[in-house]
XYZ file of C-alpha atoms in Angstrom:
738
model
C 44.805 40.732 -15.845
C 46.136 41.657 -12.238
C 48.822 40.101 -10.360
C 48.384 39.734 -6.793
C 51.983 40.024 -5.031
C 53.273 38.337 -2.105
C 50.608 35.426 -1.904
C 53.214 32.978 -1.644
C 55.313 34.045 1.229
C 56.224 31.707 4.036
C 54.279 33.584 6.472
C 51.109 32.983 4.501
C 52.245 28.846 3.508
C 52.049 28.621 7.520
C 48.404 28.944 7.379
C 46.590 25.609 6.644
C 44.518 26.076 3.648
C 41.265 24.026 2.966
C 43.027 21.967 0.352
C 45.497 20.624 3.158
C 42.763 19.002 5.190
C 42.460 15.159 3.512
C 43.965 16.343 0.322
C 40.809 18.165 -0.467
C 38.858 21.342 -0.300
C 36.267 21.107 2.383
C 33.782 23.714 3.882
C 31.493 23.693 6.655
C 28.528 23.592 4.678
C 25.035 23.649 5.992
C 23.093 22.076 8.355
C 19.524 21.689 5.978
C 18.664 19.597 4.029
C 19.762 16.515 5.552
C 21.328 13.980 3.513
C 23.595 14.504 0.661
C 22.412 17.161 -1.857
C 24.367 17.709 -4.871
C 23.793 21.356 -6.016
C 25.749 21.245 -9.548
C 29.038 21.770 -8.441
C 29.499 20.160 -4.781
C 27.924 18.152 -2.806
C 26.671 19.066 1.230
C 26.088 16.100 3.648
C 23.992 16.416 7.063
C 23.364 14.182 9.640
C 21.071 14.569 12.859
C 22.630 12.774 15.957
C 22.187 14.306 19.451
C 24.502 11.956 21.482
C 27.314 11.497 19.054
C 30.984 13.113 20.234
C 32.521 12.785 16.384
C 30.973 11.821 13.047
C 33.273 10.654 10.012
C 31.820 11.169 6.605
C 33.525 7.817 4.803
C 33.978 8.349 0.819
C 33.954 4.741 -0.792
C 35.551 4.539 -3.981
C 35.003 2.031 -6.884
C 37.548 -0.585 -5.134
C 36.014 -0.229 -1.760
C 38.819 1.902 -0.750
C 37.734 4.486 2.308
C 38.451 7.995 2.655
C 37.479 9.288 6.527
C 36.626 13.122 6.819
C 35.934 14.279 10.239
C 32.773 16.531 10.098
C 33.567 19.369 12.375
C 30.873 21.547 11.953
C 27.969 21.161 14.311
C 24.619 22.947 14.138
C 21.645 22.218 16.439
C 22.734 18.299 16.989
C 23.234 18.206 13.141
C 26.721 17.558 11.887
C 27.396 19.147 8.027
C 30.015 19.241 5.654
C 29.800 20.394 2.160
C 32.850 18.962 -0.535
C 33.250 20.677 -3.816
C 33.227 18.350 -6.638
C 31.701 15.344 -5.231
C 29.280 14.527 -7.738
C 26.487 12.215 -8.521
C 27.076 8.441 -8.023
C 29.683 9.091 -4.967
C 29.566 6.170 -2.513
C 29.434 7.052 1.102
C 28.429 6.278 4.519
C 29.176 7.617 8.298
C 31.096 6.571 11.268
C 29.492 7.712 14.520
C 31.537 8.127 17.828
C 30.036 8.230 21.107
C 28.690 6.056 24.198
C 28.186 2.231 23.434
C 26.055 1.316 26.699
C 22.653 -0.878 25.994
C 21.524 -0.990 29.156
C 21.275 2.847 28.798
C 19.544 2.700 25.240
C 23.163 4.031 23.593
C 24.485 2.032 20.945
C 26.992 4.217 19.085
C 29.780 1.826 17.429
C 32.329 3.544 14.980
C 33.568 0.001 13.522
C 30.118 0.122 11.744
C 29.813 2.070 8.525
C 26.204 3.306 9.015
C 24.068 4.008 5.862
C 22.675 7.713 5.769
C 18.790 7.433 6.957
C 18.180 10.205 3.955
C 20.036 8.800 1.255
C 18.086 9.277 -1.840
C 19.964 6.091 -3.333
C 21.922 3.038 -2.393
C 24.288 0.459 -3.862
C 25.586 -3.251 -3.191
C 23.844 -5.654 -0.448
C 23.989 -6.800 3.321
C 25.642 -10.037 3.597
C 24.793 -10.911 7.146
C 28.276 -11.082 8.037
C 29.112 -11.066 11.566
C 30.482 -7.605 11.788
C 27.302 -5.954 10.921
C 26.431 -6.782 14.619
C 27.292 -5.083 17.538
C 27.729 -8.031 19.692
C 28.760 -11.221 19.254
C 26.587 -13.171 17.358
C 28.393 -16.515 18.484
C 28.186 -15.792 22.126
C 26.586 -18.448 24.139
C 24.416 -16.080 25.943
C 22.259 -14.336 23.092
C 23.185 -10.520 22.619
C 26.035 -10.146 24.741
C 29.629 -9.737 23.766
C 31.368 -7.100 21.657
C 31.955 -7.286 17.977
C 34.096 -4.361 16.488
C 35.186 -5.546 13.203
C 34.717 -3.204 10.376
C 31.192 -3.943 8.566
C 33.147 -1.981 5.254
C 32.385 -4.714 2.706
C 29.473 -6.307 4.186
C 26.876 -3.084 4.665
C 25.144 -1.037 1.867
C 26.539 1.938 0.954
C 24.291 5.491 0.343
C 24.729 7.065 -3.001
C 24.825 10.848 -3.709
C 22.295 11.433 -6.913
C 21.655 13.849 -9.370
C 18.328 15.706 -8.500
C 17.452 16.955 -12.346
C 15.034 15.251 -14.191
C 13.288 16.377 -17.209
C 9.359 15.840 -15.879
C 8.282 17.637 -19.544
C 4.384 18.633 -19.029
C 4.025 16.103 -16.393
C 0.814 17.074 -13.878
C -1.013 15.037 -11.370
C -4.270 13.525 -12.570
C -6.050 14.522 -9.495
C -8.733 11.759 -9.893
C -11.736 12.749 -8.094
C -12.253 10.443 -5.131
C -15.645 8.992 -6.624
C -14.067 7.950 -9.392
C -11.143 6.321 -8.000
C -10.630 2.533 -8.721
C -7.440 1.128 -6.648
C -5.296 -1.683 -7.938
C -2.915 -3.382 -5.600
C 0.094 -4.980 -7.186
C 3.918 -5.267 -7.020
C 6.573 -3.784 -9.328
C 8.264 -6.771 -9.759
C 5.483 -9.412 -9.147
C 3.179 -7.643 -11.857
C 5.687 -7.722 -14.736
C 8.298 -10.613 -14.036
C 6.285 -12.918 -16.498
C 4.404 -10.279 -18.825
C 5.117 -12.073 -22.561
C 4.730 -8.274 -24.097
C 7.280 -6.556 -21.647
C 11.011 -7.050 -22.860
C 12.961 -9.755 -20.798
C 15.469 -7.535 -19.600
C 12.856 -4.940 -18.282
C 10.371 -7.223 -16.300
C 10.095 -7.002 -12.494
C 11.500 -2.963 -12.742
C 10.038 0.327 -12.769
C 10.844 0.718 -16.320
C 8.848 -2.741 -16.936
C 5.782 -1.025 -14.993
C 6.383 1.995 -17.435
C 5.999 -0.178 -20.728
C 3.214 0.636 -22.678
C 1.714 -3.037 -22.422
C 1.565 -2.755 -18.603
C -0.160 0.839 -18.404
C -2.616 0.115 -21.339
C -3.603 -3.211 -19.510
C -4.553 -0.999 -16.379
C -6.736 1.476 -18.856
C -8.579 -1.530 -20.680
C -9.158 -2.836 -17.094
C -10.681 0.602 -16.014
C -7.907 1.046 -13.212
C -7.765 5.041 -12.233
C -4.941 4.378 -9.357
C -2.159 1.647 -8.860
C -1.064 1.177 -5.615
C 2.541 -0.274 -5.238
C 3.485 -2.427 -2.577
C 6.567 -0.989 -0.816
C 9.140 0.532 -3.082
C 11.207 1.944 -0.211
C 14.844 0.723 0.086
C 14.244 -2.585 2.149
C 16.572 -5.455 2.796
C 17.036 -8.841 2.689
C 16.657 -10.975 5.946
C 19.663 -13.393 7.071
C 16.549 -16.036 8.378
C 15.341 -15.807 4.871
C 18.154 -15.861 2.574
C 19.206 -19.139 4.944
C 16.136 -20.930 3.982
C 16.941 -19.830 0.364
C 13.850 -17.471 0.439
C 13.686 -13.743 -0.091
C 11.631 -10.785 1.361
C 9.181 -10.174 -1.171
C 6.604 -7.707 0.074
C 9.483 -5.305 1.095
C 7.835 -3.974 4.903
C 11.273 -3.915 5.990
C 12.347 -0.411 4.997
C 15.478 1.107 6.076
C 15.606 3.807 3.404
C 12.660 6.104 3.448
C 13.881 8.249 0.522
C 15.115 5.861 -1.732
C 13.394 3.653 -4.374
C 14.416 0.010 -3.883
C 17.312 -1.000 -6.189
C 16.484 -4.191 -7.090
C 13.567 -3.417 -8.939
C 15.609 -0.756 -11.306
C 16.668 -1.906 -14.855
C 19.259 0.711 -14.531
C 22.587 -0.468 -13.157
C 24.113 2.943 -11.590
C 22.714 3.519 -8.163
C 21.708 7.264 -9.294
C 20.091 6.302 -12.299
C 17.354 3.912 -10.282
C 15.995 7.714 -8.772
C 15.131 8.681 -12.676
C 13.982 5.291 -13.751
C 11.438 5.844 -11.066
C 10.502 8.937 -11.864
C 10.124 8.186 -15.428
C 7.614 5.546 -14.510
C 5.819 7.921 -12.327
C 5.649 10.351 -15.611
C 4.087 7.393 -17.584
C 1.824 6.804 -15.597
C 0.645 10.450 -15.388
C 0.619 10.562 -18.944
C -1.745 7.680 -19.044
C -4.263 9.472 -16.514
C -3.411 6.771 -13.686
C -2.202 7.868 -10.026
C 0.476 6.459 -8.286
C 0.101 5.596 -4.758
C 3.143 4.135 -2.429
C 2.648 1.438 0.302
C 4.918 3.008 3.192
C 6.107 1.699 6.382
C 6.951 4.249 8.852
C 5.905 2.216 12.078
C 9.193 0.201 12.073
C 12.538 0.004 10.636
C 14.616 -2.800 9.169
C 17.056 -3.207 12.084
C 14.837 -5.050 13.945
C 15.064 -5.806 17.857
C 17.638 -5.568 20.372
C 19.252 -8.989 18.397
C 19.529 -6.654 14.858
C 22.372 -5.603 12.947
C 23.708 -2.110 13.288
C 23.036 -0.516 9.821
C 21.624 3.051 10.345
C 19.483 4.408 12.984
C 20.513 2.406 15.917
C 24.102 3.397 15.640
C 23.489 7.154 14.652
C 20.872 7.965 18.046
C 19.148 5.396 19.316
C 17.070 6.619 21.771
C 15.808 9.582 19.349
C 14.853 6.892 16.553
C 13.530 4.395 18.085
C 10.640 3.886 21.307
C 12.532 2.266 23.889
C 10.915 0.141 27.105
C 10.919 2.406 29.862
C 12.981 1.253 32.681
C 14.699 -1.201 30.584
C 16.515 0.712 27.558
C 18.312 -2.208 26.227
C 15.063 -3.203 24.837
C 12.603 -1.490 21.895
C 8.567 -1.252 22.163
C 7.474 -3.506 19.664
C 3.631 -2.504 18.673
C 3.611 -4.606 15.593
C 5.882 -7.890 16.233
C 8.392 -6.588 13.643
C 11.155 -5.721 16.648
C 10.964 -2.072 16.983
C 8.807 1.264 16.420
C 9.737 4.483 15.438
C 9.701 7.191 18.222
C 7.324 9.766 17.050
C 7.537 11.534 19.985
C 10.845 12.713 18.922
C 10.945 15.981 16.754
C 13.635 14.014 14.723
C 11.937 10.722 13.934
C 9.060 13.035 12.969
C 10.742 15.351 10.735
C 12.216 12.174 9.100
C 8.898 10.746 8.427
C 7.335 14.147 7.260
C 10.707 15.000 5.026
C 9.901 11.819 3.742
C 6.536 12.220 2.685
C 6.818 15.465 1.132
C 10.171 14.114 -0.738
C 7.862 11.687 -2.566
C 5.597 13.930 -3.453
C 7.523 16.806 -4.339
C 10.405 15.060 -6.021
C 8.908 12.145 -7.089
C 5.599 13.450 -7.718
C 3.669 10.113 -6.508
C -0.240 11.028 -5.789
C -0.581 9.618 -2.094
C -0.036 7.016 0.501
C -0.835 3.900 1.759
C 0.207 3.833 5.320
C 1.181 0.236 6.891
C -0.348 -0.170 10.383
C -0.798 3.427 10.630
C -2.607 3.106 13.889
C 1.403 2.865 15.583
C 2.249 6.095 14.082
C -0.405 7.430 16.390
C 0.271 5.907 19.564
C 1.309 8.577 22.410
C 0.398 6.312 25.038
C -1.659 2.972 24.640
C -4.297 3.842 22.186
C -5.146 5.536 18.835
C -5.243 9.109 19.670
C -6.771 11.390 16.488
C -4.988 14.089 17.670
C -1.507 12.506 17.891
C 1.234 14.452 16.715
C 1.710 12.587 13.893
C -2.171 13.625 12.399
C -1.374 16.869 13.686
C 1.580 17.293 11.523
C -0.008 15.756 8.377
C -3.206 17.828 8.700
C -1.586 21.189 8.516
C 1.390 20.192 6.126
C 0.529 22.144 2.979
C 2.201 19.212 0.897
C 1.026 16.046 2.524
C -2.508 16.895 3.275
C -3.273 17.588 -0.395
C -2.564 14.209 -1.416
C -4.185 10.945 -1.286
C -3.923 9.484 2.207
C -5.158 5.711 3.224
C -4.563 4.053 6.591
C -4.388 0.461 7.169
C -6.645 0.708 10.614
C -5.309 -2.957 11.871
C -3.523 -2.382 15.510
C -2.532 -4.988 18.505
C -3.291 -2.721 20.737
C -5.774 -3.457 23.611
C -8.860 -1.988 21.356
C -7.824 -3.981 18.562
C -9.003 -2.930 15.173
C -9.516 1.042 14.622
C -11.237 1.189 11.593
C -13.250 4.016 11.339
C -11.121 6.171 13.772
C -8.811 8.098 11.732
C -8.841 11.904 11.065
C -11.468 13.654 8.206
C -8.877 13.608 5.432
C -7.636 9.995 5.728
C -9.508 7.123 4.012
C -8.901 3.794 5.549
C -8.671 0.076 4.217
C -12.064 -1.114 5.299
C -11.566 -4.743 6.618
C -15.363 -4.963 7.954
C -16.474 -4.804 4.516
C -13.851 -7.766 3.860
C -15.274 -9.510 6.459
C -18.948 -9.003 5.903
C -18.949 -9.501 2.186
C -16.803 -12.926 2.917
C -19.565 -13.964 5.469
C -22.519 -13.043 3.434
C -21.226 -15.108 0.319
C -20.355 -18.242 2.045
C -23.713 -17.941 3.484
C -23.345 -17.308 7.347
C -26.669 -16.254 9.279
C -27.319 -12.506 10.488
C -25.230 -10.667 7.898
C -27.742 -9.025 5.985
C -27.943 -5.452 7.810
C -24.286 -5.408 8.036
C -23.877 -6.108 4.475
C -26.461 -3.837 3.465
C -24.346 -0.978 5.400
C -21.056 -2.247 3.662
C -22.829 -2.188 0.172
C -23.707 1.466 0.975
C -20.498 2.857 2.025
C -20.455 2.067 5.776
C -21.984 5.008 7.244
C -21.721 3.673 10.684
C -17.744 4.059 10.314
C -17.191 7.166 8.647
C -20.489 9.384 8.583
C -19.774 10.895 12.011
C -16.898 13.137 11.217
C -18.067 14.420 8.039
C -16.167 11.760 5.725
C -17.827 10.591 2.653
C -18.633 6.956 1.488
C -14.964 7.392 -0.740
C -13.315 7.077 2.881
C -13.945 3.167 2.821
C -11.464 1.559 0.779
C -13.120 -1.543 -0.221
C -11.757 -4.725 -0.278
C -12.341 -8.367 -0.276
C -8.581 -9.629 -0.997
C -5.256 -7.535 -0.488
C -1.663 -8.789 -0.580
C -1.971 -10.008 2.839
C -4.256 -13.047 2.470
C -5.957 -15.766 0.224
C -6.172 -14.284 -3.865
C -9.944 -14.147 -4.939
C -9.578 -17.701 -6.230
C -7.800 -19.469 -3.142
C -10.611 -17.967 -1.127
C -13.260 -19.652 -2.808
C -10.957 -23.120 -3.181
C -9.518 -23.365 0.336
C -10.750 -23.671 3.657
C -7.506 -23.730 5.728
C -4.066 -22.018 4.629
C -0.965 -24.052 3.175
C 1.786 -22.243 3.749
C 4.427 -24.986 3.782
C 6.510 -23.488 1.407
C 7.228 -20.596 3.791
C 9.605 -22.904 5.968
C 7.773 -22.242 9.369
C 5.587 -25.328 9.519
C 2.425 -23.509 8.503
C 2.374 -21.797 11.597
C 2.529 -18.370 9.983
C -0.133 -16.459 8.408
C -4.088 -15.940 9.518
C -5.953 -19.282 10.367
C -9.358 -17.527 10.364
C -9.961 -16.447 6.703
C -13.822 -16.465 6.403
C -12.908 -18.642 3.224
C -15.237 -21.565 1.476
C -13.988 -24.353 -0.717
C -17.273 -24.852 -2.366
C -17.081 -28.462 -1.554
C -13.438 -29.733 -1.803
C -9.948 -28.459 -0.697
C -7.751 -27.157 -3.132
C -7.617 -27.926 -7.255
C -10.565 -30.268 -8.011
C -11.793 -32.331 -11.439
C -15.460 -31.880 -9.889
C -16.868 -29.622 -12.887
C -19.860 -28.452 -10.644
C -17.696 -27.198 -7.740
C -15.247 -25.536 -10.457
C -18.386 -23.732 -12.095
C -19.427 -22.563 -8.009
C -16.125 -21.172 -7.395
C -16.097 -19.238 -10.483
C -19.879 -18.083 -9.638
C -18.634 -17.529 -6.331
C -15.753 -15.261 -7.763
C -18.439 -13.265 -10.036
C -20.424 -12.615 -7.110
C -17.219 -11.428 -5.080
C -16.416 -8.930 -8.006
C -19.794 -7.720 -8.596
C -20.161 -6.675 -5.248
C -16.957 -4.966 -4.642
C -17.132 -3.173 -7.680
C -21.016 -1.821 -7.868
C -20.699 -0.777 -3.967
C -20.645 2.648 -2.628
C -17.108 3.765 -1.394
C -13.775 3.066 -3.268
C -13.066 -0.170 -4.959
C -9.720 -2.004 -4.341
C -8.560 -5.040 -6.908
C -5.441 -7.007 -5.935
C -3.562 -8.062 -9.071
C -4.295 -10.729 -10.810
C -7.544 -11.287 -8.985
C -9.462 -10.237 -12.014
C -8.381 -13.369 -14.112
C -8.173 -16.232 -11.096
C -4.497 -15.765 -9.768
C -3.603 -18.315 -7.256
C -1.013 -18.958 -4.761
C -2.392 -22.727 -3.948
C -3.636 -21.650 -0.750
C -0.376 -19.518 0.565
C -2.223 -16.751 2.271
C 1.214 -15.039 3.340
C 3.483 -15.075 0.638
C 5.850 -12.502 2.374
C 9.138 -14.334 1.265
C 7.820 -15.846 -1.967
C 9.552 -13.996 -4.433
C 8.658 -16.575 -7.072
C 6.182 -17.874 -9.693
C 3.902 -18.488 -6.658
C 3.494 -14.946 -5.947
C 4.028 -13.160 -9.467
C 1.639 -12.680 -11.971
C 1.033 -15.779 -14.074
C 0.040 -14.040 -17.760
C 0.280 -16.961 -19.257
C -3.223 -17.790 -17.351
C -4.627 -15.586 -19.985
C -4.626 -18.125 -22.836
C -7.209 -20.127 -20.765
C -10.603 -19.547 -21.918
C -11.848 -19.317 -18.576
C -9.685 -17.242 -17.168
C -9.989 -14.493 -20.200
C -13.643 -14.751 -19.684
C -13.274 -13.899 -15.890
C -11.035 -10.497 -17.412
C -14.028 -9.817 -19.563
C -16.479 -9.961 -16.862
C -14.224 -7.885 -14.594
C -13.842 -5.193 -17.365
C -17.412 -5.289 -17.816
C -18.832 -4.552 -14.291
C -15.902 -2.053 -14.095
C -17.436 -0.309 -17.097
C -20.772 -0.308 -15.726
C -19.366 1.348 -12.266
C -17.325 4.183 -14.364
C -20.074 5.125 -16.702
C -22.752 4.990 -13.680
C -22.440 7.462 -11.041
C -25.306 5.934 -9.193
C -22.694 3.559 -7.877
C -20.059 5.866 -6.786
C -22.300 8.781 -5.118
C -20.328 11.235 -3.302
C -22.374 11.175 -0.191
C -24.071 8.745 1.678
C -27.403 8.040 0.516
C -30.134 9.477 2.536
C -32.564 6.799 2.543
C -32.234 4.632 5.833
C -32.584 1.118 6.389
C -36.347 1.103 5.498
C -35.480 3.383 2.505
C -38.325 5.538 3.448
C -36.887 8.714 5.259
C -36.892 10.810 2.105
C -39.523 12.183 -0.448
C -37.732 11.074 -3.674
C -36.235 7.925 -2.267
C -32.829 7.311 -3.334
C -32.601 3.908 -2.326
C -35.156 1.233 -1.078
C -34.713 -1.971 0.314
C -37.034 -5.113 -0.572
C -37.458 -9.045 0.308
C -37.799 -11.282 -2.602
C -41.565 -10.660 -2.814
C -40.805 -7.422 -3.760
C -42.260 -5.385 -0.890
C -40.266 -2.850 1.189
C -38.630 -4.480 4.188
C -39.502 -3.944 7.391
C -37.593 -4.071 10.553
C -38.497 -7.619 11.224
C -36.958 -8.308 7.914
C -33.793 -6.779 8.548
C -33.838 -8.809 12.178
C -34.318 -12.153 10.875
C -31.464 -14.578 11.509
C -31.367 -16.371 8.126
C -31.661 -13.753 5.647
C -29.677 -14.452 2.465
C -31.496 -12.357 0.365
C -32.499 -9.036 -0.560
C -32.834 -6.471 -3.704
C -31.741 -2.758 -3.637
C -32.876 -0.206 -5.844
C -31.067 2.722 -7.016
C -32.758 5.842 -7.984
C -30.666 7.307 -10.893
C -33.353 10.424 -10.785
C -32.535 11.331 -6.876
C -28.770 12.125 -6.896
C -28.328 15.239 -5.139
C -24.600 15.859 -5.717
C -23.659 17.810 -8.695
C -20.981 17.948 -11.071
C -17.670 20.253 -10.748
C -19.633 22.792 -12.779
C -22.851 22.538 -10.153
C -25.033 21.015 -12.710
C -27.391 18.199 -11.658
C -26.457 14.387 -12.286
C -29.003 11.988 -13.336
C -28.463 8.508 -14.139
C -30.403 5.103 -15.025
C -31.849 3.449 -11.980
C -30.889 0.196 -11.095
C -32.077 -3.066 -9.171
C -29.297 -5.388 -7.501
C -30.431 -9.206 -6.465
C -28.601 -10.856 -4.231
C -28.682 -14.305 -3.175
C -26.434 -16.102 -1.162
C -29.003 -18.944 -0.181
C -27.887 -22.667 -1.545
C -31.193 -22.755 -3.517
C -32.717 -20.747 -6.245
C -35.201 -18.091 -4.951
C -37.981 -16.398 -7.102
C -37.686 -12.665 -6.736
C -40.790 -10.249 -7.721
C -39.747 -6.930 -9.038
C -41.118 -3.672 -7.462
C -44.170 -2.062 -8.618
C -44.217 0.477 -11.573
C -43.645 3.662 -9.518
C -40.252 2.275 -9.209
C -39.803 1.467 -12.911
C -41.883 0.159 -15.704
C -39.390 -2.030 -17.376
C -36.118 -3.820 -16.625
C -33.391 -4.915 -18.384
C -31.022 -7.742 -17.138
C -27.252 -6.544 -17.346
C -25.366 -8.906 -15.216
C -26.307 -12.619 -14.071
C -23.438 -14.192 -12.383
C -25.145 -17.350 -12.430
C -24.414 -17.254 -16.062
C -21.169 -18.704 -17.189
C -20.113 -15.573 -18.767
C -21.320 -13.287 -15.912
C -24.024 -11.961 -18.285
C -26.955 -13.251 -20.491
C -26.205 -14.004 -24.074
C -29.672 -12.413 -25.180
C -31.549 -9.821 -24.027
C -33.748 -10.349 -20.940
C -36.234 -7.487 -20.326
C -38.855 -7.551 -17.374
C -41.812 -5.598 -16.442
C -42.595 -4.047 -12.884
C -43.930 -7.146 -10.553
C -42.719 -9.748 -13.019
C -40.793 -12.736 -11.153
C -37.321 -14.125 -12.140
C -35.825 -17.089 -10.591
C -32.605 -16.488 -9.287
C -29.869 -19.135 -9.044
C -28.277 -20.107 -6.014
C -25.437 -18.078 -4.558
C -25.607 -15.557 -7.389
C -26.073 -11.599 -7.890
C -28.519 -9.807 -10.442
C -27.862 -6.371 -11.691
C -30.999 -4.961 -13.863
C -31.085 -1.686 -15.481
C -34.454 0.735 -15.778
C -35.260 1.042 -19.294
C -38.938 2.021 -18.977
C -39.764 5.063 -16.476
C -41.632 4.831 -13.578
C -45.414 5.054 -14.076
C -47.112 6.666 -11.433
C -51.287 6.362 -10.707
C -53.161 9.450 -10.722
């Protein structure tokens, strides 16, 4: 052992050592990556703020005591520090010193302990205390005055996590687009009442990963589970005061952290591992996980909101402010603020978050809430907006599933069909058209046909496929499928807004009475309508999306806006499956999904070549026929009151191939739709389209399909009941006259 002489001389003692600052070793650290990063022996902290004069890292112990450490290193507006021996589980926040001039868009406030925008986990709750606000919430003039009370003890805390996880042999399912069946659900709502999930796991990521839940998805025929927001969000004071809770979660402030209320794990750092274990379990079952993400705004709201993160870190960088009135925020979506996607650090936050969820959490894609907002450069959706450019060229994000919600309240309104080629979109026009068709609205036949065949009018022009159309009839926002056929009007009184919230025009039809009824005929009609909707949805070209519980008749009692109903009203009611009718509806859904999954003719990779008259190609892939069995003419399409049609799909005219270049052949099918209020006699087409047909689905039947085998020959007739759908499969091939 070599002894170094003179190390403790008085001269050396006079030089400050690292241990003399704050009683701990402090290293300069690195500006990247942003957030807190544990490397096995210590943690690097990095925070962007261009406007700050000083930044303090605040370490919080289990008793809530604070240890403030000034971050003296700054590189390209990123404040950074490395602390040896700071390990996972450490709670922390930041205090940012700088100008507080709201009129100039500057809102630094060191009295507020701020959460880390890049934190991977959080602990605690925001309790709504006045100290969370930089203004005086009790002032007579709203938004005025100052509150410089310390928010420590009233705010959430960021947590250092352990990034290491055993993924075992995990690999992405990579479901081909044309085989994808999406199921939109909610982590908590899906499992809260599930009888086979242990009580302590209900409502959690661990509950979602339970074999009973995964087996349910597999038996149903689902390939892709789309989770409503799981990014960390906060509970709104307004809802809390009403005794309600934010259920949907479109109120994000932690874009890198799984929401901790959905975790069985009690330690914050373990929440991340629990989420990863859920993803791993889904992948083992061959099921993809897509996240519904909210990057268009944050939970801080408008100028009257709390100072919890972005506002106090660098207000003008993170938020789009009103030009000439920087005290206020641009609000494109009615949520109070909009992220400033024109600023490089705001864009970086979004892209870093997306990459993190793909690389570290291993999710398979994203559905972007109000995606049009992210694209706003000025006043319209710009296909070449910076955000889309970044996504397009990003080697990680561009390779996963990207789904846009096109809804937008700009002057051009709904933007379906206007997103770049690598994106698919929630097709709101599909929803509206199918709803109108089945409630018997006139002049819907042509558009119904377009929606049935993948909406080529919306997606074909920029080289997209039918799979770009995410077909849906219901989603979290609006009526359930059962309520769609049971209510003409919304019934949102439970939300505490005097029924003013939610959409008033739902294209719904109650079948004769509003709400629950003892009338057996109306109840039968409602179940038939649900079967019509399910059959149409699951056998349309494009990508079908089911909303959770629609497969067996979940109801919200007419509430079409359950964003604040974190209770039995919005959760899945698994006890319904004890009822014969609900169990039968689930069986019917499985049957129709099995038809789709087994027959490639219903999930074509390319748009059908046959035009509206079905005669544009030699080997016709589709034919449109009137009830008498003849091909439709232009006059038939233009008929104002057309509510019935027959569609022939040729299984021998599939032009695309398998992944190995092999030709795909399938059975041929006839689909018959009658949305009229009276029965119609249909004549099957001539034998050159098929000699004999077997009836597979009849929505007029109480079970959705005939109990006994029904065979019909070419040019034979069949009486189609009012408001019903028939699916027939060819069992004897076409016969051509020599």
